[in-house]
XYZ file of C-alpha atoms in Angstrom:
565
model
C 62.738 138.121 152.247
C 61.270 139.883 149.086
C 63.832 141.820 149.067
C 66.638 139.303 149.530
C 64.827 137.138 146.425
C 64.716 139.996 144.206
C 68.181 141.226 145.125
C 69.372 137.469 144.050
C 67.028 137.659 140.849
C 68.867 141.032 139.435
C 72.524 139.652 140.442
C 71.693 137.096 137.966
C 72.910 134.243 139.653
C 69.793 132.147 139.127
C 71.039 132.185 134.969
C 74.736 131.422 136.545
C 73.332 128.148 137.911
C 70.717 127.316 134.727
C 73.518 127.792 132.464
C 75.968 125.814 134.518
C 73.240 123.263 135.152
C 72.820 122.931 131.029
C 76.599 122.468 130.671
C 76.720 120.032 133.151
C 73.441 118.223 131.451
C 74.971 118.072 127.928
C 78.930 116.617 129.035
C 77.005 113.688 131.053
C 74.852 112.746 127.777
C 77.748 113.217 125.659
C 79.626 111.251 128.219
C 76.864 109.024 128.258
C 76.311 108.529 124.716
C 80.369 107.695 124.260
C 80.114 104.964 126.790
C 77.111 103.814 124.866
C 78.910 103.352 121.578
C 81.658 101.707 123.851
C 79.906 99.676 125.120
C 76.894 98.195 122.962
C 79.799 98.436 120.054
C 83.679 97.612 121.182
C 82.396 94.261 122.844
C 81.677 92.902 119.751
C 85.156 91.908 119.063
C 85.747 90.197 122.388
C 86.292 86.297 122.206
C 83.656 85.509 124.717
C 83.175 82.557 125.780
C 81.269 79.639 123.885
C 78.513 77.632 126.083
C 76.915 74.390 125.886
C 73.668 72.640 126.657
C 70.525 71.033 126.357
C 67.315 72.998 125.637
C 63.736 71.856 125.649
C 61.786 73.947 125.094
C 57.513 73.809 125.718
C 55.485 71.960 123.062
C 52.209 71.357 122.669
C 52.653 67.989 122.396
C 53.830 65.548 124.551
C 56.785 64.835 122.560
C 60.331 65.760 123.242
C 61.898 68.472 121.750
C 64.858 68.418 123.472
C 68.058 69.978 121.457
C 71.700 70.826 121.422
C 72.520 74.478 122.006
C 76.135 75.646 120.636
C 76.766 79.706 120.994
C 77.545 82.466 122.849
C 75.189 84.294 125.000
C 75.317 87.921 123.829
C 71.991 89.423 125.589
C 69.496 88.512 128.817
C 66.510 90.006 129.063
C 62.892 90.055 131.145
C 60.002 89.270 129.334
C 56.003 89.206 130.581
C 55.287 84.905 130.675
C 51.605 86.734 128.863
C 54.308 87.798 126.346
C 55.922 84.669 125.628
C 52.600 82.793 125.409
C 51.519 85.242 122.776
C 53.820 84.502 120.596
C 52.739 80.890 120.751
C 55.042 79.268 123.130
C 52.828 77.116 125.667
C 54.745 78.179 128.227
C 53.022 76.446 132.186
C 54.428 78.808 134.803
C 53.659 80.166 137.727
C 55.986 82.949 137.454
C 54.904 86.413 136.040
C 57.861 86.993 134.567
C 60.277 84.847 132.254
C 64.337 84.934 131.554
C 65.201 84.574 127.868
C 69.166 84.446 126.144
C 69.803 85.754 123.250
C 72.252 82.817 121.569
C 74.464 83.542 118.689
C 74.910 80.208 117.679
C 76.687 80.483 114.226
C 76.345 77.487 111.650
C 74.172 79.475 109.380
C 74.994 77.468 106.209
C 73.443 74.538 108.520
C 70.751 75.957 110.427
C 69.707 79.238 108.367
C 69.821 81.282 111.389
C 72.718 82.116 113.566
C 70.583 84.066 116.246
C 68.295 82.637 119.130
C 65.991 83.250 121.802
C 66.020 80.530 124.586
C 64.082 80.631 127.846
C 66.736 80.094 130.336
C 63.920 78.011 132.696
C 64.182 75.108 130.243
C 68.151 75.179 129.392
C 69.802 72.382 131.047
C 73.575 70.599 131.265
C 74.941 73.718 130.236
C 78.712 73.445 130.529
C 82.029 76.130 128.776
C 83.869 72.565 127.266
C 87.481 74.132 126.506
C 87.935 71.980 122.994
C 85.199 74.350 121.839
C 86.216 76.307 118.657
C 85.280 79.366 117.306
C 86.048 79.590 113.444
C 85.677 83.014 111.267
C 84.545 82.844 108.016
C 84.508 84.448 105.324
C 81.088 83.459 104.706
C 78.241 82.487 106.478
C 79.428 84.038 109.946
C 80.772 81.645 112.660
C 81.071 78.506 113.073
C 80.856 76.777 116.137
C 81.756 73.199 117.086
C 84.703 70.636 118.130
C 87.343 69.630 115.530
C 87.087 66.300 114.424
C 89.499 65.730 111.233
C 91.791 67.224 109.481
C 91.957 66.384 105.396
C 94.364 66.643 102.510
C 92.604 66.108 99.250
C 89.118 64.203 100.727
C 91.750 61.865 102.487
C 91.566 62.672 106.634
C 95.348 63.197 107.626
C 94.434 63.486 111.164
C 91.254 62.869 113.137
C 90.547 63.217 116.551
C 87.113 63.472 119.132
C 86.274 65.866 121.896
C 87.653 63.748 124.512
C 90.642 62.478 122.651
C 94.273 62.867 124.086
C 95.300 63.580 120.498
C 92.543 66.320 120.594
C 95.848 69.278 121.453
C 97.637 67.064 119.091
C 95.743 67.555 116.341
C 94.761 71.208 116.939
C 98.265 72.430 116.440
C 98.402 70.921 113.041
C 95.104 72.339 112.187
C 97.099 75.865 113.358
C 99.893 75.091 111.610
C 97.583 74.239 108.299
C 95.327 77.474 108.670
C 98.707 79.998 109.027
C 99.844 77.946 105.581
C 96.239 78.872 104.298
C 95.846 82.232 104.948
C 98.887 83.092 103.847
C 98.321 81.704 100.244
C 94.620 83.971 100.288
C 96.827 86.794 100.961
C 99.103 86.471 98.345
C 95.789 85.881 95.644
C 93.967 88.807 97.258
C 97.335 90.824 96.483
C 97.448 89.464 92.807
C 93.700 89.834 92.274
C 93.285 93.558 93.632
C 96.682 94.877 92.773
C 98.686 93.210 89.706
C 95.868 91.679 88.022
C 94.120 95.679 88.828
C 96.880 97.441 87.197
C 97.005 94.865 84.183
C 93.312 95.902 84.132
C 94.004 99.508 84.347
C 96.459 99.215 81.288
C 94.310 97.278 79.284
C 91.619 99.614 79.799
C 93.966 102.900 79.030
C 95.358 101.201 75.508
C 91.969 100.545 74.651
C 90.798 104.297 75.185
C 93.616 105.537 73.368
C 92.975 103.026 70.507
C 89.217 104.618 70.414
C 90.426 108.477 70.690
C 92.804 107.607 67.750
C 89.938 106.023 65.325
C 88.009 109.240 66.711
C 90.878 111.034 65.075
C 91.241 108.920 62.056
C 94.906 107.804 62.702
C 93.882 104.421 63.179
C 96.517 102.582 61.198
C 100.495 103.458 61.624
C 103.061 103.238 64.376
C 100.345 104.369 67.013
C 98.494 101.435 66.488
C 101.604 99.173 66.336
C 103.087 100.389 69.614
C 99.215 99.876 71.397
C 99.217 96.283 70.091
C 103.108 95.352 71.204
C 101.886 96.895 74.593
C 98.617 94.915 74.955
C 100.199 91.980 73.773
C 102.494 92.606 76.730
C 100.162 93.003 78.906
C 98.249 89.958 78.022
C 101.583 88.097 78.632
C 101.971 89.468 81.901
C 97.860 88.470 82.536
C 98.519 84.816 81.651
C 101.568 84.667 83.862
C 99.467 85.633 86.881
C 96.641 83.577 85.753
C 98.965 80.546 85.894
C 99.916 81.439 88.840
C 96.332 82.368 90.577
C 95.542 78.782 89.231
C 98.587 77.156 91.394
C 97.294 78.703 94.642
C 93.352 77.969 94.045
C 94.485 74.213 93.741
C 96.852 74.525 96.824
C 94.208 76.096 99.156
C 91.820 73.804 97.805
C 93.606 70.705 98.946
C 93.514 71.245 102.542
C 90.054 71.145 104.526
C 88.516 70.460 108.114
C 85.772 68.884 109.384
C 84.014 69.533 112.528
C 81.404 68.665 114.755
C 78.786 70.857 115.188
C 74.826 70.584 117.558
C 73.073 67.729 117.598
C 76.190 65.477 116.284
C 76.091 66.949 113.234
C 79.268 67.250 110.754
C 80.405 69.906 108.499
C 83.761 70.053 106.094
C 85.024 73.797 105.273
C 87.905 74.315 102.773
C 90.676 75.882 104.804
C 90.847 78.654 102.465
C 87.456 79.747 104.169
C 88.741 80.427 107.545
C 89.726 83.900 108.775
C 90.427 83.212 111.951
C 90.126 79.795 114.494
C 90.372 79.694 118.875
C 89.173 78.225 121.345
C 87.781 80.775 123.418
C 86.895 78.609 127.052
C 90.655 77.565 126.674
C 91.894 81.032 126.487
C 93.310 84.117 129.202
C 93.058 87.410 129.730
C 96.492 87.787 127.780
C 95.160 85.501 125.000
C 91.978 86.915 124.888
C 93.390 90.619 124.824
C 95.519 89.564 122.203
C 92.309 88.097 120.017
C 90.449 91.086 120.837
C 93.261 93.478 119.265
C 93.697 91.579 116.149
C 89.652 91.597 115.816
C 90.125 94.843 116.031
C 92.781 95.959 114.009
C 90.954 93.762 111.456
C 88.125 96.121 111.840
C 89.637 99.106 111.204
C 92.042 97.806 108.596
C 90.394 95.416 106.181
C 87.266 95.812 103.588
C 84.339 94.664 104.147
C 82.500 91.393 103.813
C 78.867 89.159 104.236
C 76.879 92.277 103.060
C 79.181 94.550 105.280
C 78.514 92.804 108.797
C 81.816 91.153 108.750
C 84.790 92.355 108.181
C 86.487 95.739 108.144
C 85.784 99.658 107.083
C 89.065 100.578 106.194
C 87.173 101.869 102.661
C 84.584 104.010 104.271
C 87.641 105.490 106.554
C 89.508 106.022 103.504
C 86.605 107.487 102.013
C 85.561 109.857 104.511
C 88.896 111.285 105.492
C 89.215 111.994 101.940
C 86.058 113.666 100.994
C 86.648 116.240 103.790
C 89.681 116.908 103.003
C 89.185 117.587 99.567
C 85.822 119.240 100.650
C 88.108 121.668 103.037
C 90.411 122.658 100.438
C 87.382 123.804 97.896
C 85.558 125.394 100.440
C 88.371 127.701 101.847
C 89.488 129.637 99.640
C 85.727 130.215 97.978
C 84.247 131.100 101.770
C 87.282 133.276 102.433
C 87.030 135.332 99.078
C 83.566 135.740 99.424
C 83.806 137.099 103.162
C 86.436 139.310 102.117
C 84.684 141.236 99.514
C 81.412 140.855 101.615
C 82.995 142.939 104.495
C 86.039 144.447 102.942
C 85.037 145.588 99.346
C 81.484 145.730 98.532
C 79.596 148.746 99.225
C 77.199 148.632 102.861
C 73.803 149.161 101.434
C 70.478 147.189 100.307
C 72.148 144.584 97.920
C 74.905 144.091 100.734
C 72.261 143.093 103.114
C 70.384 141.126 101.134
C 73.256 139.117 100.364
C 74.263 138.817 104.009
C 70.211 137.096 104.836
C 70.960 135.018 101.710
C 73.931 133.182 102.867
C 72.580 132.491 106.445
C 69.276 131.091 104.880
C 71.262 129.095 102.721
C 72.958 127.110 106.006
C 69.366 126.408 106.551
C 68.341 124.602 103.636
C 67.888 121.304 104.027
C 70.738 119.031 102.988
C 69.215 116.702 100.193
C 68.719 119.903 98.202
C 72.124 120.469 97.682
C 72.554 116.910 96.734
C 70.008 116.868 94.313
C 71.377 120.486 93.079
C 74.995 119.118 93.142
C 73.555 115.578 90.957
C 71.816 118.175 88.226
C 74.029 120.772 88.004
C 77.704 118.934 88.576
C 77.048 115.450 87.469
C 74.975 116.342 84.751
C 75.686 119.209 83.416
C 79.793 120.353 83.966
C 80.018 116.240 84.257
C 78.799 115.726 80.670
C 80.464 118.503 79.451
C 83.635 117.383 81.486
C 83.120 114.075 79.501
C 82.085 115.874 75.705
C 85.385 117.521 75.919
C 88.444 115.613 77.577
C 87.328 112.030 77.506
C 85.036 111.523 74.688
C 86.954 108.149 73.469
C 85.152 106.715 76.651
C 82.003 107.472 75.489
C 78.869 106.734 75.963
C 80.093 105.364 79.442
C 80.639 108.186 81.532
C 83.854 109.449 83.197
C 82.894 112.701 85.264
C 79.459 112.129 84.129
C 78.645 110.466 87.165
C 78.537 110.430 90.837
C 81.790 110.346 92.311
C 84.490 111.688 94.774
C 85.163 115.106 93.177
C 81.429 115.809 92.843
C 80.566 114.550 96.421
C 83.364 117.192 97.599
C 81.857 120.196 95.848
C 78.241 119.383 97.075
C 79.459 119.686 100.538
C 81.741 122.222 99.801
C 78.606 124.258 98.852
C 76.398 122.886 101.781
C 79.317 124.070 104.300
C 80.325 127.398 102.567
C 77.714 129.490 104.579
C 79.287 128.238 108.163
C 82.773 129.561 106.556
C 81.559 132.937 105.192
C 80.025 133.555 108.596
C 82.956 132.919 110.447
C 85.399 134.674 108.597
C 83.231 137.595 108.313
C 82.981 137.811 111.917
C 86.797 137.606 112.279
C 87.493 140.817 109.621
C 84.945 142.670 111.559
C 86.956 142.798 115.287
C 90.142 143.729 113.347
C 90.179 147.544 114.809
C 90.052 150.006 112.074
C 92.897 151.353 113.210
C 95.327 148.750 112.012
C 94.247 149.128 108.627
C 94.573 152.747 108.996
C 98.124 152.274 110.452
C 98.999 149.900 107.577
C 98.056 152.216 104.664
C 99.787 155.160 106.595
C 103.132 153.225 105.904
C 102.264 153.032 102.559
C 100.630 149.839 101.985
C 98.202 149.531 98.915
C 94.773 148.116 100.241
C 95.557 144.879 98.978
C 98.919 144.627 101.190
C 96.990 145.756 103.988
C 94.567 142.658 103.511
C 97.080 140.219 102.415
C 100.020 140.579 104.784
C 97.705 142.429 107.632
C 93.933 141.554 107.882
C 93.909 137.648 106.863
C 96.508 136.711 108.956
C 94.971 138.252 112.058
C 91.428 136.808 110.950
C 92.890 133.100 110.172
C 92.029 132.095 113.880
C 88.250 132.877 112.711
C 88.555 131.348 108.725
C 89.695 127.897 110.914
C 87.026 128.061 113.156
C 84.911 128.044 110.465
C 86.528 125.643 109.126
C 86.003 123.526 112.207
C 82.191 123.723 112.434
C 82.156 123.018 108.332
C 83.799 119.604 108.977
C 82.191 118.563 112.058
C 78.772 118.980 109.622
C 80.529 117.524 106.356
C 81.987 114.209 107.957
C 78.467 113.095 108.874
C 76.436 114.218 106.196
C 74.751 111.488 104.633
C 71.821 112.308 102.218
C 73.324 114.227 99.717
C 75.747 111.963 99.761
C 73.489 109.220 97.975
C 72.791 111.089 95.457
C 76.491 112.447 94.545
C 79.011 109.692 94.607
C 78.978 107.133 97.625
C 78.354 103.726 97.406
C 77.827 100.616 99.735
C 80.728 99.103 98.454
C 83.923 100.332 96.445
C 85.722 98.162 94.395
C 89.001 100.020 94.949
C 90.066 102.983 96.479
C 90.729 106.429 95.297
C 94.161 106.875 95.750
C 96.176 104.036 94.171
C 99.653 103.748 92.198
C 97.522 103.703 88.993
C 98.052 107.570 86.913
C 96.503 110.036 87.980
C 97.152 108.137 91.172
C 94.108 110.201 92.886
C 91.351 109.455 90.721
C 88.357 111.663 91.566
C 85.816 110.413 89.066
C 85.220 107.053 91.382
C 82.681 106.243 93.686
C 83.834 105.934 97.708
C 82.426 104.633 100.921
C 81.619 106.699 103.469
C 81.329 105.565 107.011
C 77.738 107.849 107.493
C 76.660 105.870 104.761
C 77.945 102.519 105.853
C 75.956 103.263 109.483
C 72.824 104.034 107.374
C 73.553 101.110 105.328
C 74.266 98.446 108.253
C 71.543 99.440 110.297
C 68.570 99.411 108.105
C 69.546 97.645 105.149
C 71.150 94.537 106.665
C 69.898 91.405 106.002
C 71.189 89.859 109.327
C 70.025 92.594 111.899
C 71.463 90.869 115.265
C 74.852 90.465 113.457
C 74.552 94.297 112.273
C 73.995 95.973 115.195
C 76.862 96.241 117.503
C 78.470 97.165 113.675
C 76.110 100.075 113.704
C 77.561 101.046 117.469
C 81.225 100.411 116.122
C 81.218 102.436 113.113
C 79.315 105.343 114.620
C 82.191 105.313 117.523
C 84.509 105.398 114.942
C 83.075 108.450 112.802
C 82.369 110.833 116.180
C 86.390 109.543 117.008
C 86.891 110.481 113.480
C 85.310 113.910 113.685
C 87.113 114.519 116.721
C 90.865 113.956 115.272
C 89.675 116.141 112.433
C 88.573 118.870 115.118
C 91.422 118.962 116.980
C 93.336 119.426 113.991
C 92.397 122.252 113.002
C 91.575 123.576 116.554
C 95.544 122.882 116.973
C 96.220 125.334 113.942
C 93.713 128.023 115.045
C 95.499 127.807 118.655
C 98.554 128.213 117.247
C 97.495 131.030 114.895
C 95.612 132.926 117.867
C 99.004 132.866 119.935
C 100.513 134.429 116.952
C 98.538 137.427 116.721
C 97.703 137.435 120.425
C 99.050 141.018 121.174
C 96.253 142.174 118.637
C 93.203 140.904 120.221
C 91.487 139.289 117.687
């Protein structure tokens, strides 16, 4: 038997199954995490349904406290009755344990909370009425309630009750009235951000050119003539789309809604308010799915709103995609260059060595050094020179002087640029000496030989370092605070506005907007499955980004297969 056992033990089979066993560990709480994020975060944007009832709860009087529950269920949980007395409930039960709801019940303009624990022991009537609505706003959360009237200019067009035959009746129109709404907000959000930005943008540039010519002393002449035609100009395009900003304010201020809420209560809300209206107990599958994808798109394709808990990320998307890719092309070339000489040209001695520890210590540093490295040395210093020498008509406000998108990308460019010098250095060393030899027999000068021979067969290496710098870029978060993002961007990056990619602004960043969602929130229930959503999102994110580039080294490694590198 000894012998059998120690035969087993030197076959190594017993490290065969431990590693197989920690493979098998780390896909089911990867797997596991995924369907977490799916879970606590994608079924957030389902239209669930909207319940109903009467809730009195104990007192410790002998008074009734019986009230009117509106909302959607989103949580049940056990609770300890010792716990719920505790807290100060009198609760009188026999039980040990006790079932509590958590309600979203909306109407936060009305109630100041729009989140609720009820014991389900004293919940009563409760009932899924289908002329229930659920309205979207764009602030205060949701509303919940019946429609009751419908009102052009404080005069009610149409009213109805929640048992009305008219109740379908007048629902339509309200449709009808909300599509007519929301298509005049889109047309002022498109003349706020975009034509009333680039008027803005123009203003601003003839004003800096008016300053760097005073700077100059040519502040009289033609110059000035042709800046004060073009402002002029520009001030008669403002007006024009001031007029017209005016026209649509007054038209989707004429039409509003008034509803009944819990406890018989009323409420009026300007149409212009409403982002989206249904009647969720009324609805399929098919009209539910369809709800659910619009939610969603809206998600992923709109900015952000109500202190980020509403809304969409399409910034911090926008943000992130960009940062790494700008943060991949500076950290490339710079990692590549250095591993080249590293391996290729410096001599092999003490200072070579020393180097080598250096740059593998340096992936260990902590990553809020390099961000408060890249906000003293980048934003500071080369910023304010930056600023000294190219853009001192903007003066004393800063242009590069400041956190933005091009710092951001350099202080992760430096924070990744060990993981890329590594890599590649690895790659040049399996290159057999003997195709370098081979090369320079045929008369190739070194640098040929490295160019057109070497690189090409180590490229499968410089991408997967490229690969493992991204995967730890995208999610950085700390130094990001310090360098450039922001909770919320007033515009993005890349617009039609010269120099179209403007790398001086601040960005969003959807590590930042997790951070920012989940502990700086003012509403923490309405957060959260935010905080699940987004972080899906960013390891999805990661992932494209990844395959990517494991695509290219795939296809580079099937190029230079025959070699064996």
């Amino acid at each position: 038997m000894k012998a059998k056992l120690k035969d087993w033990l030197q076959k190594g089979t017993p490290w065969i199954w431990f590693n197989a066993g920690a493979v098998a560990i780390s896909i089911i709480m990867v797997i596991g995490l995924l369907l977490l994020l799916i879970a606590r975060g994608m079924v957030h944007f389902w239209p669930s349904d909207v319940m109903e009832a009467t809730y009195s709860p104990p007192t410790n009087s002998d008074n009734s406290n019986s009230t009117q529950i509106i909302g959607e269920i989103i949580e049940t949980e056990i609770v300890l009755t010792t716990q719920i007395v505790s807290s100060g409930i009198p609760v009188e039960s026999d039980k040990t344990m006790l079932e509590r709801d958590l309600i979203k019940s909306g109407n936060r303009d009305v109630t100041g909370a729009d989140f609720n624990w009820i014991l389900t022991d004293y919940v009563s009537l409760k009932e899924y009425p289908k002329n229930m609505v659920t309205l979207e706003r764009k602030e205060w959360g949701n509303l919940y309630g019946y429609l009751s009237a419908i009102k052009e200019n404080d005069a009610v067009v149409r009213q109805t009750s929640i048992n009305d035959d008219n109740y379908d009746e007048v629902w339509e129109e309200f449709g009808t009235r909300l599509e007519r709404a929301l298509a005049m907000s889109a047309e002022i959000s498109e003349i706020e951000k975009n034509d009333i930005g680039q008027i803005n943008y123009r203003m601003e540039r003839l004003r800096l050119e008016e300053r760097k010519l005073e700077l100059e002393g040519l502040n009289s002449g033609q110059s000035i003539a042709e800046i004060d035609a073009n402002r002029e100009i520009a001030d008669s395009d403002y007006q024009s789309l001031q007029g017209r900003l005016m026209e649509l304010y007054e038209r989707a201020s004429r039409d509003s809604v008034a509803f009944q809420i819990a406890n018989n209560q009323q409420i009026e809300i300007e149409m212009s308010e409403i982002v989206r209206a249904y009647r969720p107990n009324d609805m399929g599958v098919v009209a539910k799915l369809a709800t659910y994808g619009d939610k969603v798109w809206e998600f992923l394709a709109d900015e952000p709103r109500e202190a980020n808990t509403e809304g969409g990320i399409f910034p911090a998307i926008f943000g992130t995609v960009m940062m790494v890719m700008l943060m991949s092309i500076f950290v490339t070339p710079f990692g590549v260059m250095a591993a080249v000489y590293l391996r290729e040209y410096a001599k092999q001695g003490f200072a070579t060595r020393v180097t080598r520890i250096a740059v593998n210590n340096l992936a260990g540093v902590p990553s809020i050094v390099f961000g408060v490295f890249g906000l003293g040395f980048f934003i500071y210093i080369m910023g304010g020179e930056i600023d000294q020498l190219f853009y001192p008509e903007a003066l004393p406000a800063p242009t590069f002087g400041t956190p933005g998108l091009l710092w951001a990308s350099l202080t992760l460019a430096l924070l990744t640029l060990p993981v890329v010098i590594v890599a590649t250095e690895e790659g040049l060393a399996r290159i057999p000496r003997s195709v370098r030899e081979g090369s320079l027999a045929l008369g190739a000068t070194k640098f040929e030989t490295l160019w057109r021979v070497v690189l090409p067969m180590a490229s499968p290496a410089m991408m997967t370092g490229l690969i493992l710098a991204v995967a730890r870029a995208a999610g950085e978060v700390a130094p990001l605070m310090l360098v450039g993002v922001v909770k919320l961007a007033p515009s993005l990056p890349l617009d039609g506005n010269y120099p179209y990619l403007h790398l001086e602004q601040k960005f969003m960043h959807l590590g930042f907007h997790i951070y920012d969602v989940g502990f700086q929130s003012p509403n923490i229930e309405a957060a959260r499955p935010l905080v699940f959503a987004t972080a899906l999102l960013l390891v999805i994110l990661i992932a494209l980004l990844n395959l990517a580039a494991v695509a290219l080294r795939n296809n580079l490694r099937e190029k230079y297969k025959t070699l064996d590198v």
